[in-house]
Tab-separated table of N, CA and C and ligand atoms in Angstrom:
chain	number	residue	atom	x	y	z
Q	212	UNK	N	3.758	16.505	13.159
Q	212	UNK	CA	3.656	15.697	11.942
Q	212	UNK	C	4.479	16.335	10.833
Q	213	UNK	N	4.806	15.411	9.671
Q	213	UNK	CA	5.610	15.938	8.535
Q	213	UNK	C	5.178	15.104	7.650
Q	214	UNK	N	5.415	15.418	6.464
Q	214	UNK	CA	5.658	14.786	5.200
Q	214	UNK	C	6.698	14.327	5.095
Q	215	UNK	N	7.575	12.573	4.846
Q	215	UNK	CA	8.514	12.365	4.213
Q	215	UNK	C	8.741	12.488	2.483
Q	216	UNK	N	9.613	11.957	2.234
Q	216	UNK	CA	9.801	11.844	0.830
Q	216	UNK	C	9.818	10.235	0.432
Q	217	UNK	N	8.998	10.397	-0.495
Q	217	UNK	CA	8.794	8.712	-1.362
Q	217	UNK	C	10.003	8.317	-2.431
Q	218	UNK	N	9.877	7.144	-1.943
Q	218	UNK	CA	11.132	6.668	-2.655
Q	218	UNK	C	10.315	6.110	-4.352
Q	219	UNK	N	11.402	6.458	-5.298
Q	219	UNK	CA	10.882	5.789	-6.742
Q	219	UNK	C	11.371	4.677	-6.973
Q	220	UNK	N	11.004	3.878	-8.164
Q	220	UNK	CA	10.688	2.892	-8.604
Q	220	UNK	C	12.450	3.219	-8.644
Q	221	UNK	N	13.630	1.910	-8.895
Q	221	UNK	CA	15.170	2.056	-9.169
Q	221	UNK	C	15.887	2.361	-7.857
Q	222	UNK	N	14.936	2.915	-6.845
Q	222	UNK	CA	15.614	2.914	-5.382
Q	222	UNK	C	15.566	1.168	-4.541
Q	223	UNK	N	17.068	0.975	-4.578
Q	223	UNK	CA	17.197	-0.445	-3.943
Q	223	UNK	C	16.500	-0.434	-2.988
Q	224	UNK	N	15.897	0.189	-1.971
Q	224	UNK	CA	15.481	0.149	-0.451
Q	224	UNK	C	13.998	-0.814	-0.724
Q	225	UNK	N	13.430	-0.076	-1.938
Q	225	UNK	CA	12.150	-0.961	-2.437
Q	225	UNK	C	11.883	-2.028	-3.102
Q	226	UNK	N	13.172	-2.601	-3.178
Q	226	UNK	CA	13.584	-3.911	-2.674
Q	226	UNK	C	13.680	-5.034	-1.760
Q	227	UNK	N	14.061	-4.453	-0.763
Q	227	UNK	CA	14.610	-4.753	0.438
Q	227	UNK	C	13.370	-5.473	1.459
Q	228	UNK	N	13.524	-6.646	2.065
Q	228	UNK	CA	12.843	-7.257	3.141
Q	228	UNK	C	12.741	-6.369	4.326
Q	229	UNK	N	11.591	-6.031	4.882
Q	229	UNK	CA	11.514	-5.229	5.402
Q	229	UNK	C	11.226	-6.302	7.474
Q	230	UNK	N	12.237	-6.266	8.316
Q	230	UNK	CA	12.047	-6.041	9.432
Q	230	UNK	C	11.180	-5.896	10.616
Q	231	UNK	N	10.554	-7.304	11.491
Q	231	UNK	CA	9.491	-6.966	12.032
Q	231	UNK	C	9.949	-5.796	13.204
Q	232	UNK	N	8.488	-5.487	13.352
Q	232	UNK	CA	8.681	-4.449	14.621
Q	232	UNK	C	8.750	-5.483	16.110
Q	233	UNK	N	9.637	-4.667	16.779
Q	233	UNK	CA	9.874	-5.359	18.171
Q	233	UNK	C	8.507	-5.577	19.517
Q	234	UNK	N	9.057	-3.371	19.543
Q	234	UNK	CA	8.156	-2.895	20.064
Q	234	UNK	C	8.423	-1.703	19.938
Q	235	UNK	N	6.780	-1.344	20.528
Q	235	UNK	CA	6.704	0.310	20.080
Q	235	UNK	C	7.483	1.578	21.023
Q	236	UNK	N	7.757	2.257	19.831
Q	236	UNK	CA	7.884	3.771	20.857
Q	236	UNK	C	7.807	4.908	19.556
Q	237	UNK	N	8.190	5.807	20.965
Q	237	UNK	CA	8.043	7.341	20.406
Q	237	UNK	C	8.288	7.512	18.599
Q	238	UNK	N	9.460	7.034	18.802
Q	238	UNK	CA	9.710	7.429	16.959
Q	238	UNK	C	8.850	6.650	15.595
Q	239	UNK	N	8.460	5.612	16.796
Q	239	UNK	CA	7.628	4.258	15.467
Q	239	UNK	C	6.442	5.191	14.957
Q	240	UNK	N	6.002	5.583	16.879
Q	240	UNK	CA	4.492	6.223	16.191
Q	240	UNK	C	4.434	7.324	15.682
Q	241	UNK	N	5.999	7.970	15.523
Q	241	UNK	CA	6.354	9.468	14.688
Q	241	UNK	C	5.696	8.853	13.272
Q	242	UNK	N	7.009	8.129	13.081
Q	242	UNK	CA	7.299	7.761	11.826
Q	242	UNK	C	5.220	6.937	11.204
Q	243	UNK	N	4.327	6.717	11.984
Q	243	UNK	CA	2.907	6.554	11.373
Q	243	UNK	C	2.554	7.201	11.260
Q	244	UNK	N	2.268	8.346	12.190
Q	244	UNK	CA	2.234	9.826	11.700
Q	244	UNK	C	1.917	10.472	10.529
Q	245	UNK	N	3.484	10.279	10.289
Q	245	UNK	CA	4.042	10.884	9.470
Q	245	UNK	C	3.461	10.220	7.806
Q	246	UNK	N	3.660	8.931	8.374
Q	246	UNK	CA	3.406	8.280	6.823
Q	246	UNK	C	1.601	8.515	6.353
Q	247	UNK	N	1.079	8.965	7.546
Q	247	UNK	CA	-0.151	9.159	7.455
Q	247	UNK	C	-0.327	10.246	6.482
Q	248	UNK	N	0.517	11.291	7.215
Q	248	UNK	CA	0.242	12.990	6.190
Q	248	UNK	C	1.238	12.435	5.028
Q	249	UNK	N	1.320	12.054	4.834
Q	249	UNK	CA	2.527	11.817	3.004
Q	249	UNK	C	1.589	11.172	2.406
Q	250	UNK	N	0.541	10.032	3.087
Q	250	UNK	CA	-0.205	9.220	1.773
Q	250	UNK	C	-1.110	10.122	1.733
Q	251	UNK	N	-2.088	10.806	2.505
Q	251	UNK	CA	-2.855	11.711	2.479
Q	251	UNK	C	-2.136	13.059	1.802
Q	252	UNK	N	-1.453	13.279	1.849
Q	252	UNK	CA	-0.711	14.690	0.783
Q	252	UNK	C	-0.766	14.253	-0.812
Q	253	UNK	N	-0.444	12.929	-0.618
Q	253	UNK	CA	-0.229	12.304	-2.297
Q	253	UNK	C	-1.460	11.627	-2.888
Q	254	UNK	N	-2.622	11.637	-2.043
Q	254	UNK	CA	-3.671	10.991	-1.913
Q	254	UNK	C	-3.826	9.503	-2.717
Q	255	UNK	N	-2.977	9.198	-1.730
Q	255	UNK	CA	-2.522	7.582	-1.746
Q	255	UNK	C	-3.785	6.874	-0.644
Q	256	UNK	N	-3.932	5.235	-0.939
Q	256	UNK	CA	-4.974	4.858	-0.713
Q	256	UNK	C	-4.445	3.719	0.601
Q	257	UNK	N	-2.930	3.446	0.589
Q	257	UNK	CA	-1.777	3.536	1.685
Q	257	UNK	C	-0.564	3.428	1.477
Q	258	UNK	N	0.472	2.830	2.232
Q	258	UNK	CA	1.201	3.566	2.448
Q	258	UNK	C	2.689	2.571	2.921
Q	259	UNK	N	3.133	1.737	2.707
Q	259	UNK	CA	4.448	1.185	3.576
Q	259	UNK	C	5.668	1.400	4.066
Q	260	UNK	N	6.493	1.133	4.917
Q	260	UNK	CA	7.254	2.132	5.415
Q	260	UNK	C	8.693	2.290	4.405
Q	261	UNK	N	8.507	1.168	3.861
Q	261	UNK	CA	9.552	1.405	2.959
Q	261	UNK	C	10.059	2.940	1.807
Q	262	UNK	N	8.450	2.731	1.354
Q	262	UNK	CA	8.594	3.644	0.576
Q	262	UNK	C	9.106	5.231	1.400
Q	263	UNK	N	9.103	5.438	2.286
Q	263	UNK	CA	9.347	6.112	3.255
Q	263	UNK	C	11.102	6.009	3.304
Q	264	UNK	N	11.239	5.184	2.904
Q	264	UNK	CA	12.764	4.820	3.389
Q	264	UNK	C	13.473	3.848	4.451
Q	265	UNK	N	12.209	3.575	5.129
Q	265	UNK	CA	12.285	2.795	6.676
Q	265	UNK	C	11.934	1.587	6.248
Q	266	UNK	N	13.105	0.140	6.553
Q	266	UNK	CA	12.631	-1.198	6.229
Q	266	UNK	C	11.938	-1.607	7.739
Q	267	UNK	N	11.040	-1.277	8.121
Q	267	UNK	CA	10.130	-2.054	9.085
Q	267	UNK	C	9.012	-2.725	8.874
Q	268	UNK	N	8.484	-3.979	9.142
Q	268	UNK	CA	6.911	-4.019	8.805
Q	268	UNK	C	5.776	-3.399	9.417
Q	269	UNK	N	5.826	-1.898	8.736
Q	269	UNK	CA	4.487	-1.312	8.927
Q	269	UNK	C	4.107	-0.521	7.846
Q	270	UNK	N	2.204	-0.503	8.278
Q	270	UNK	CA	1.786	-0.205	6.440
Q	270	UNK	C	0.396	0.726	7.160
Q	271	UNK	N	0.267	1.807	6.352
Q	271	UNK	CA	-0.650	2.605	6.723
Q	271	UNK	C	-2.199	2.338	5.790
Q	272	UNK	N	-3.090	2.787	6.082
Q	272	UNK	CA	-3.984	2.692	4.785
Q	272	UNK	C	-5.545	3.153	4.701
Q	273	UNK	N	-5.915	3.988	4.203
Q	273	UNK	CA	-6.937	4.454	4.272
Q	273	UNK	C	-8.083	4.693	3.140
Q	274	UNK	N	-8.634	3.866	2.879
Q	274	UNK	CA	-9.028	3.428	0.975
Q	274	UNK	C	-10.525	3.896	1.155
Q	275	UNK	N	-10.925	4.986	1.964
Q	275	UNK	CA	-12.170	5.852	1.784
Q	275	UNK	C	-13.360	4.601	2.085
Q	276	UNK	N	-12.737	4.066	3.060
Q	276	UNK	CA	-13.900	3.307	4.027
Q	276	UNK	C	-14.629	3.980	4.959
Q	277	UNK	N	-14.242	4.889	5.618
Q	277	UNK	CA	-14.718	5.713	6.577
Q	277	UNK	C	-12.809	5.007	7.849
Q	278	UNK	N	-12.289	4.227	7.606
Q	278	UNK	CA	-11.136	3.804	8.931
Q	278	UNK	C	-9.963	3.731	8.169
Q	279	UNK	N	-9.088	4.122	9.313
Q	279	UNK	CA	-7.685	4.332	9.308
Q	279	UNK	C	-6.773	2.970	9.409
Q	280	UNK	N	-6.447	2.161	9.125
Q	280	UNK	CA	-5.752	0.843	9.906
Q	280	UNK	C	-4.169	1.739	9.524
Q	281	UNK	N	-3.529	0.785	11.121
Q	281	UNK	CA	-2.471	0.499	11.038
Q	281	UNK	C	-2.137	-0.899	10.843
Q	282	UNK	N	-1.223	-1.445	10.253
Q	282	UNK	CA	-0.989	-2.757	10.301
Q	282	UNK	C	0.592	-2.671	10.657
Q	283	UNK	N	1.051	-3.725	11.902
Q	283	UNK	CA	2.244	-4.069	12.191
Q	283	UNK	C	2.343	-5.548	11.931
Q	284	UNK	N	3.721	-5.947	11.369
Q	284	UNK	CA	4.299	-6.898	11.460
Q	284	UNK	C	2.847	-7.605	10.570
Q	285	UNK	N	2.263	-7.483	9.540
Q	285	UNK	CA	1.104	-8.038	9.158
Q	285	UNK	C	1.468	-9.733	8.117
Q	286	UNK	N	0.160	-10.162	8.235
Q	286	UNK	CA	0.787	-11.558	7.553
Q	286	UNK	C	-0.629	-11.949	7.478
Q	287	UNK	N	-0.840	-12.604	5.682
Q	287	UNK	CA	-2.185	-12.772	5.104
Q	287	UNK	C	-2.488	-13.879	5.648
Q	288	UNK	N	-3.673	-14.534	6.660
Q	288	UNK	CA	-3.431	-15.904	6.868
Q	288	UNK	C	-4.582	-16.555	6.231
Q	289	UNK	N	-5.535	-15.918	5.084
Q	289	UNK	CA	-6.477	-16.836	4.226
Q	289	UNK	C	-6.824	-15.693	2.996
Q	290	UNK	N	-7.016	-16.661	2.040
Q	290	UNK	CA	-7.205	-15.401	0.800
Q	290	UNK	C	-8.781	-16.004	-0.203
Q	291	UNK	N	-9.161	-15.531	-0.733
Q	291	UNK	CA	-10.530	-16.573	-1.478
Q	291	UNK	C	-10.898	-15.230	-2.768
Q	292	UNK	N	-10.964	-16.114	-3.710
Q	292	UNK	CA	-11.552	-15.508	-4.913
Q	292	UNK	C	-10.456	-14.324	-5.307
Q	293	UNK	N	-11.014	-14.013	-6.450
Q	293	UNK	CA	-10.094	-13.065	-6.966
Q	293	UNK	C	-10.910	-12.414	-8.011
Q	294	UNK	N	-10.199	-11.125	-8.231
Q	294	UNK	CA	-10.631	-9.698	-8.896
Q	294	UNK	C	-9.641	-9.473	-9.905
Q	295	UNK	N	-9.617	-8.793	-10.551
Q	295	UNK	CA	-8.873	-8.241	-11.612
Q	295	UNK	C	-9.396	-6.520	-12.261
Q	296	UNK	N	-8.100	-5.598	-11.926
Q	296	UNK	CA	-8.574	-4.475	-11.840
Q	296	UNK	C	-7.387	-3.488	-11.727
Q	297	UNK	N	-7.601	-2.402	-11.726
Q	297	UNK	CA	-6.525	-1.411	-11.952
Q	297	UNK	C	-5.891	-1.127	-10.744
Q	298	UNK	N	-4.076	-0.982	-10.454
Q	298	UNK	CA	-3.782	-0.797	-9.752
Q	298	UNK	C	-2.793	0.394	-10.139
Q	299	UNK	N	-2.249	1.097	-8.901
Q	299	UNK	CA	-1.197	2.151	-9.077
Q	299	UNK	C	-0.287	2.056	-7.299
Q	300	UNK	N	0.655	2.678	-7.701
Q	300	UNK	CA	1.492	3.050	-6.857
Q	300	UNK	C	2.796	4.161	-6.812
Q	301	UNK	N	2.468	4.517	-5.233
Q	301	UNK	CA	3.126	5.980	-5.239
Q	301	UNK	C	4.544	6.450	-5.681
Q	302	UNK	N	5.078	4.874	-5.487
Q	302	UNK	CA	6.582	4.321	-5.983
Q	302	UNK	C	6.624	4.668	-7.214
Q	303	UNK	N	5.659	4.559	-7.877
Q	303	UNK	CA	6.007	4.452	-9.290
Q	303	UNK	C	4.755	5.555	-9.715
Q	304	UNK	N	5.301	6.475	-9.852
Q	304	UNK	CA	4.523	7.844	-10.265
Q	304	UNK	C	4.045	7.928	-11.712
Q	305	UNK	N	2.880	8.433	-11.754
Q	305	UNK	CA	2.411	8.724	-13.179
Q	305	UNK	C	1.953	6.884	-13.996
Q	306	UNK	N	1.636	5.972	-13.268
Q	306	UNK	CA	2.141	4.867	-14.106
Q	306	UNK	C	0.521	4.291	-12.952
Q	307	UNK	N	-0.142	3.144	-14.238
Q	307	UNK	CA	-1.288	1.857	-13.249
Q	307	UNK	C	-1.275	0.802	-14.454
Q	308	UNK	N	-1.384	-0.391	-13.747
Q	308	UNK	CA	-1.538	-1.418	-14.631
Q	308	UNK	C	-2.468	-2.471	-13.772
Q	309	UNK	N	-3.170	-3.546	-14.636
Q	309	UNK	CA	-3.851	-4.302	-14.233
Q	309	UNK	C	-3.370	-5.329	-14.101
Q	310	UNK	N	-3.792	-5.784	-12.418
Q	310	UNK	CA	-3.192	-6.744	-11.479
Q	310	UNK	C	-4.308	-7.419	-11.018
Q	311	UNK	N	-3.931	-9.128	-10.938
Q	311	UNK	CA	-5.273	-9.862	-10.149
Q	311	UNK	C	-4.643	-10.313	-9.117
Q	312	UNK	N	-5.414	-9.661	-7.929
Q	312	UNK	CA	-5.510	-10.378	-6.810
Q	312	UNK	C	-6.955	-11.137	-6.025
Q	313	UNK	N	-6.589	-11.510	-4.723
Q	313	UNK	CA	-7.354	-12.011	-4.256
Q	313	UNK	C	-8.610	-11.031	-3.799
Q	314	UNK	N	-10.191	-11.697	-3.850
Q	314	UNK	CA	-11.412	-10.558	-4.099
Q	314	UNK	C	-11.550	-10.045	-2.151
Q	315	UNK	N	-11.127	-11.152	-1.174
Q	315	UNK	CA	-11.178	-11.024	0.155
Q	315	UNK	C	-9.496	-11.392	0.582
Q	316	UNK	N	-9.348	-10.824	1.841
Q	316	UNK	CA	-7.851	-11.219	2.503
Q	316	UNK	C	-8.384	-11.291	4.072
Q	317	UNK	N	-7.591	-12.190	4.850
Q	317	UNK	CA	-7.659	-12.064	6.181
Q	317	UNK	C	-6.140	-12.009	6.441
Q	318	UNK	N	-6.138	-11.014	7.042
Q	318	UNK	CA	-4.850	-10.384	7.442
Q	318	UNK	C	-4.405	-10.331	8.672
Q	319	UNK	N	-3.519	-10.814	9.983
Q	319	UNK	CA	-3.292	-10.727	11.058
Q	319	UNK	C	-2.287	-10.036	11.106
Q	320	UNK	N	-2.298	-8.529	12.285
Q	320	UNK	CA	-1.252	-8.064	12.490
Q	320	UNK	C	-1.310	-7.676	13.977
Q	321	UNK	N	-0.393	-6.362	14.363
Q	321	UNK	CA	-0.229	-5.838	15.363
Q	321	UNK	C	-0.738	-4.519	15.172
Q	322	UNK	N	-1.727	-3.758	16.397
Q	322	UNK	CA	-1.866	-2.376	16.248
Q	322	UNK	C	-0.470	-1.614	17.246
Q	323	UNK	N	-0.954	-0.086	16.836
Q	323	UNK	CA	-0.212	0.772	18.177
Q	323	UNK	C	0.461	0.012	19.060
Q	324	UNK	N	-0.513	-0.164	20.000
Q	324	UNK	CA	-0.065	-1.476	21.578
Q	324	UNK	C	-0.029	-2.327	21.299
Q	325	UNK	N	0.599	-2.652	19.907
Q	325	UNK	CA	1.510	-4.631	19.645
Q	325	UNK	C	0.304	-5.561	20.412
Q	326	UNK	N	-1.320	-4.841	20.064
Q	326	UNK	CA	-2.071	-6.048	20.042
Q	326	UNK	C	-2.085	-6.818	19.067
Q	327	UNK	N	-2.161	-8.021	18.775
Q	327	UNK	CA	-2.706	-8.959	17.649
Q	327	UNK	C	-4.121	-8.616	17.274
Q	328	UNK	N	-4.446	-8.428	15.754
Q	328	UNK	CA	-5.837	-8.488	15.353
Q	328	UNK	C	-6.037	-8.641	14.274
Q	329	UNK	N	-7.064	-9.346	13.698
Q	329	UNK	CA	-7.705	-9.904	12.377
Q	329	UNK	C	-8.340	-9.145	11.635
Q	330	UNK	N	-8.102	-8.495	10.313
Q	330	UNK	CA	-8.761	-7.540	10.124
Q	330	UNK	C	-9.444	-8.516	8.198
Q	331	UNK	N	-10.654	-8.390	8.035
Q	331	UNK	CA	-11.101	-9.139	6.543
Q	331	UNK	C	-11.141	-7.854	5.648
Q	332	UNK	N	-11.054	-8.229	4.612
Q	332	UNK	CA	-10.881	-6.758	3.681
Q	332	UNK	C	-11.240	-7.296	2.616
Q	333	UNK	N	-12.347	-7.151	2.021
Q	333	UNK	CA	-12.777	-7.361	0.374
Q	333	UNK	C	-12.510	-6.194	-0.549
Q	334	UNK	N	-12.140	-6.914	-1.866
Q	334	UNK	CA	-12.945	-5.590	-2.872
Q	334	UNK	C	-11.253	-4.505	-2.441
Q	335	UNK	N	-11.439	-3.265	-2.658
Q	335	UNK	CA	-10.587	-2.404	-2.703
Q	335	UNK	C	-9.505	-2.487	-1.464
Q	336	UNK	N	-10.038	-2.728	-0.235
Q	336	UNK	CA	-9.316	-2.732	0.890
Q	336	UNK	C	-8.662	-4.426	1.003
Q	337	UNK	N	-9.127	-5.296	0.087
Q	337	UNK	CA	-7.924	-6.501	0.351
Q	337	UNK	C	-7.454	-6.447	-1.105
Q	338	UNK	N	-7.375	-5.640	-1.943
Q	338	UNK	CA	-6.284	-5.423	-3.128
Q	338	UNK	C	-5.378	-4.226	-2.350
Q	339	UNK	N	-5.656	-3.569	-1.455
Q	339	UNK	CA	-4.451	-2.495	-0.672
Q	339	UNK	C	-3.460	-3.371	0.117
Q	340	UNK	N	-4.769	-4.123	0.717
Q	340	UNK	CA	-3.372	-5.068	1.705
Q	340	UNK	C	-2.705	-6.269	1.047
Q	341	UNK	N	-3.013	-6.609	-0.303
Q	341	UNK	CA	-1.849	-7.244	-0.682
Q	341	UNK	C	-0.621	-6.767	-1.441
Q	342	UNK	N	-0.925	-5.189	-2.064
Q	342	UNK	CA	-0.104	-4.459	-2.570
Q	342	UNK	C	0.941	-4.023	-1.322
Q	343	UNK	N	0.283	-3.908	-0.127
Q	343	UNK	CA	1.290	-3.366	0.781
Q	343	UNK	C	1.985	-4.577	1.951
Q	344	UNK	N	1.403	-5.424	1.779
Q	344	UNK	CA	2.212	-6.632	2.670
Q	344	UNK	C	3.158	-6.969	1.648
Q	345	UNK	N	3.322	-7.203	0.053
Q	345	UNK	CA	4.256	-6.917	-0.820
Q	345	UNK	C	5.568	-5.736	-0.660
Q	346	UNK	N	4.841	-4.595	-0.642
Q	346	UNK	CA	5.841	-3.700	-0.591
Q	346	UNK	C	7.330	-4.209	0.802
Q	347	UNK	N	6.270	-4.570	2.036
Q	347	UNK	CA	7.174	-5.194	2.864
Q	347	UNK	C	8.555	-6.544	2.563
Q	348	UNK	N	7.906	-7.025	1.518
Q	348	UNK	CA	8.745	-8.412	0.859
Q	348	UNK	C	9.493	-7.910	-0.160
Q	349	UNK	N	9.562	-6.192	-0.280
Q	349	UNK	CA	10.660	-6.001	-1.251
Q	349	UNK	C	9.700	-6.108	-2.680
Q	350	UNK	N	9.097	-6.393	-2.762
Q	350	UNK	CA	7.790	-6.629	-4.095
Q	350	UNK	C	6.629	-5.126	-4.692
Q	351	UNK	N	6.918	-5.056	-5.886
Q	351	UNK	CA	6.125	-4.238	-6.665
Q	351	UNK	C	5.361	-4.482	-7.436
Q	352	UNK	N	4.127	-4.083	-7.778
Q	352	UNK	CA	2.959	-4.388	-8.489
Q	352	UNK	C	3.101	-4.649	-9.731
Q	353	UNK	N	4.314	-3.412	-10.031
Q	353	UNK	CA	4.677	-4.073	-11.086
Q	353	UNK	C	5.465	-5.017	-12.606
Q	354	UNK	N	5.396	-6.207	-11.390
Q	354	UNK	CA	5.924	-7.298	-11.940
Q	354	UNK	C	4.506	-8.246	-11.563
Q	355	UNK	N	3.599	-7.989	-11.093
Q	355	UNK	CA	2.280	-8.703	-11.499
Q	355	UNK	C	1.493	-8.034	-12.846
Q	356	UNK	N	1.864	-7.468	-13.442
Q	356	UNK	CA	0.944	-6.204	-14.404
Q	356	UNK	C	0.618	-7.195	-15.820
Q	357	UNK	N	-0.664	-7.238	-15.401
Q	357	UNK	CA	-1.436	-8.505	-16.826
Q	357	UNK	C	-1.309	-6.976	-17.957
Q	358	UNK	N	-0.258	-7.693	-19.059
Q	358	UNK	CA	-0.226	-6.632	-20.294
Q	358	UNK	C	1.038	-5.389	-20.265
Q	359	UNK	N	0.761	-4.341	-20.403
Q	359	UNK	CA	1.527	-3.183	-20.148
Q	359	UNK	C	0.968	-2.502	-19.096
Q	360	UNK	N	2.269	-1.817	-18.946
Q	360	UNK	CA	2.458	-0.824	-17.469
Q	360	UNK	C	1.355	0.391	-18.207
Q	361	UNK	N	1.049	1.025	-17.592
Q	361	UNK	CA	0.203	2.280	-18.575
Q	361	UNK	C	0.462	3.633	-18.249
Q	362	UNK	N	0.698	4.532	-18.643
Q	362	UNK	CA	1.100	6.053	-18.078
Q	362	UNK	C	-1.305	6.561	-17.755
Q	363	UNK	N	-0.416	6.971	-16.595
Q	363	UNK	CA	-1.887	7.854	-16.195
Q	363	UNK	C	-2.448	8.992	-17.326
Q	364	UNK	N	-1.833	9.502	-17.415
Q	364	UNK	CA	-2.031	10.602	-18.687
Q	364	UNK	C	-2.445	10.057	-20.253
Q	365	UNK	N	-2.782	8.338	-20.177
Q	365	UNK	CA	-3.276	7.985	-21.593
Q	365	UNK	C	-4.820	7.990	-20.862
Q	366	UNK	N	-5.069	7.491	-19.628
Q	366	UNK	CA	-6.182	7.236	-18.830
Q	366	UNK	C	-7.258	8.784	-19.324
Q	367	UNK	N	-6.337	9.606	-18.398
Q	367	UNK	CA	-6.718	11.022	-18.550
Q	367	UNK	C	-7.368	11.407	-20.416
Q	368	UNK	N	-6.797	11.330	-21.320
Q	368	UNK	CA	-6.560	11.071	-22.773
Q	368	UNK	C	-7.997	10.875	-22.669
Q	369	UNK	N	-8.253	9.561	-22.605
Q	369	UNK	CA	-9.268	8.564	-23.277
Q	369	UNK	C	-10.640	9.108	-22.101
Q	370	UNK	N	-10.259	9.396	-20.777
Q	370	UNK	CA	-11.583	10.442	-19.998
Q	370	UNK	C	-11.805	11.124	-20.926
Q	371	UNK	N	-11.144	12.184	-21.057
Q	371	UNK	CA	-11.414	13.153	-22.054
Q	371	UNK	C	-12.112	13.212	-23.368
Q	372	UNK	N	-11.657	11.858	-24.168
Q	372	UNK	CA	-12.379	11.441	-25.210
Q	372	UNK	C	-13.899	11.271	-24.836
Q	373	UNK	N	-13.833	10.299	-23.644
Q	373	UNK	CA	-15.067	9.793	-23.810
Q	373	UNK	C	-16.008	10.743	-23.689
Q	374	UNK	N	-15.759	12.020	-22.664
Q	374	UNK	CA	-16.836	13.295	-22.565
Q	374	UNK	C	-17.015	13.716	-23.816
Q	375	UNK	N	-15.908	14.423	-24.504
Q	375	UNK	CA	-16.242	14.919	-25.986
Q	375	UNK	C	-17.249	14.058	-26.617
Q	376	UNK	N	-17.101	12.661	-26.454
Q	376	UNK	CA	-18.463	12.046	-27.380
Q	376	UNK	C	-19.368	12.110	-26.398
Q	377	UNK	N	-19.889	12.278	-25.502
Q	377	UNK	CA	-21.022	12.362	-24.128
Q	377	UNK	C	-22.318	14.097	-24.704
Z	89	LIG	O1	-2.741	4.969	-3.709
Z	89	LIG	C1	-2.708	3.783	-3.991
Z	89	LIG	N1	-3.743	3.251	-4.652
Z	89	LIG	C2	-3.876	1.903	-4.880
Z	89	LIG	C3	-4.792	1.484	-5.838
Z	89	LIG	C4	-4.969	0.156	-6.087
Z	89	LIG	C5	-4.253	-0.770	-5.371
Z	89	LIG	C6	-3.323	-0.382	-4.426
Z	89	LIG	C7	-3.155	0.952	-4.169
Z	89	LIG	S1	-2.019	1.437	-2.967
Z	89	LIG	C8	-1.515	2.970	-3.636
Z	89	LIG	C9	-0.567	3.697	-2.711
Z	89	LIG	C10	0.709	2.916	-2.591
Z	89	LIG	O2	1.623	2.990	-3.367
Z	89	LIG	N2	0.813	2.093	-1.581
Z	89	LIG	O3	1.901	1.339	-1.438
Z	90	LIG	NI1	2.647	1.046	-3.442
């Protein structure tokens, strides 16, 4: 396993339409791996391959459910209700703004062995998978951002405040 390097916000690649997968091999499941220890190093909540540098459709993600998904070649096929709530991304360092998405997603993709499977995700884990089936379409969060972009360090700021009065 390794750590890659994340691409920032001004890198064309995170742009870019990202490529279904064919089929699997050795280097695909390097390259999950890999993207596994980079979101977990950056303690990212997941992960797409882009940002990685690689236009393929695959997206890692692990949002402290207790499970790991892989998603290949993924595609939302029902969405219901919606949330509104803070988002961030690894692309864009130091920076979260508030984005509404949908409150549930049903998502069909491919695992490892290019099975097909349905995975439902409410709440935190279907605001990951629409941030990262985005990242695949070349799309960033933020150009959904209700208001201003926000630096993390005003967040931090105003924690801080609020203890001092606590
Ligand atoms: O770590 C991340 N946290 C996060 C929080 C709210 C909504 C989406 C995410 S995904 C993000 C990691 C990332 O950039 N994935 O592409
Ligand atoms: Ni992201």
């Amino acid at each position: 396993m390794a750590t890659r390097n994340i691409r920032v916000i001004g890198d064309e690649i995170l742009t870019k339409k990202c490529k279904p997968v064919r089929f699997m091999t050795p280097r695909i499941l390097q390259l999950i791996d890999d993207m596994f220890e980079t979101m977990y190093g950056q303690n990212g909540a997941g992960l797409a391959a882009p940002q990685v540098g690689i236009l393929k459709q695959i997206v890692v993600m692990d949002v402290d459910d207790g499970n790991q998904y892989v998603l290949i070649n993924p595609e939302i096929i029902e969405e219901e209700g919606s949330q509104t709530g803070s988002e961030g991304c690894l692309s864009v360092p130091g920076k979260y703004g508030i984005v509404t998405r949908p409150e549930k997603v049903k998502v069909k993709a491919l695992d490892t062995d290019m099975k097909e499977f349905v995975l439902e995700g409410e709440g935190l884990l279907a605001r990951c998978i629409c941030h990262e089936v985005a990242h695949l379409r070349g799309e960033l969060y933020v150009d959904l951002v209700e208001g201003e972009l926000r630096d993390n360090s005003e967040l931090e700021e105003e924690e801080e405040g609020e203890e001092e009065q606590a």
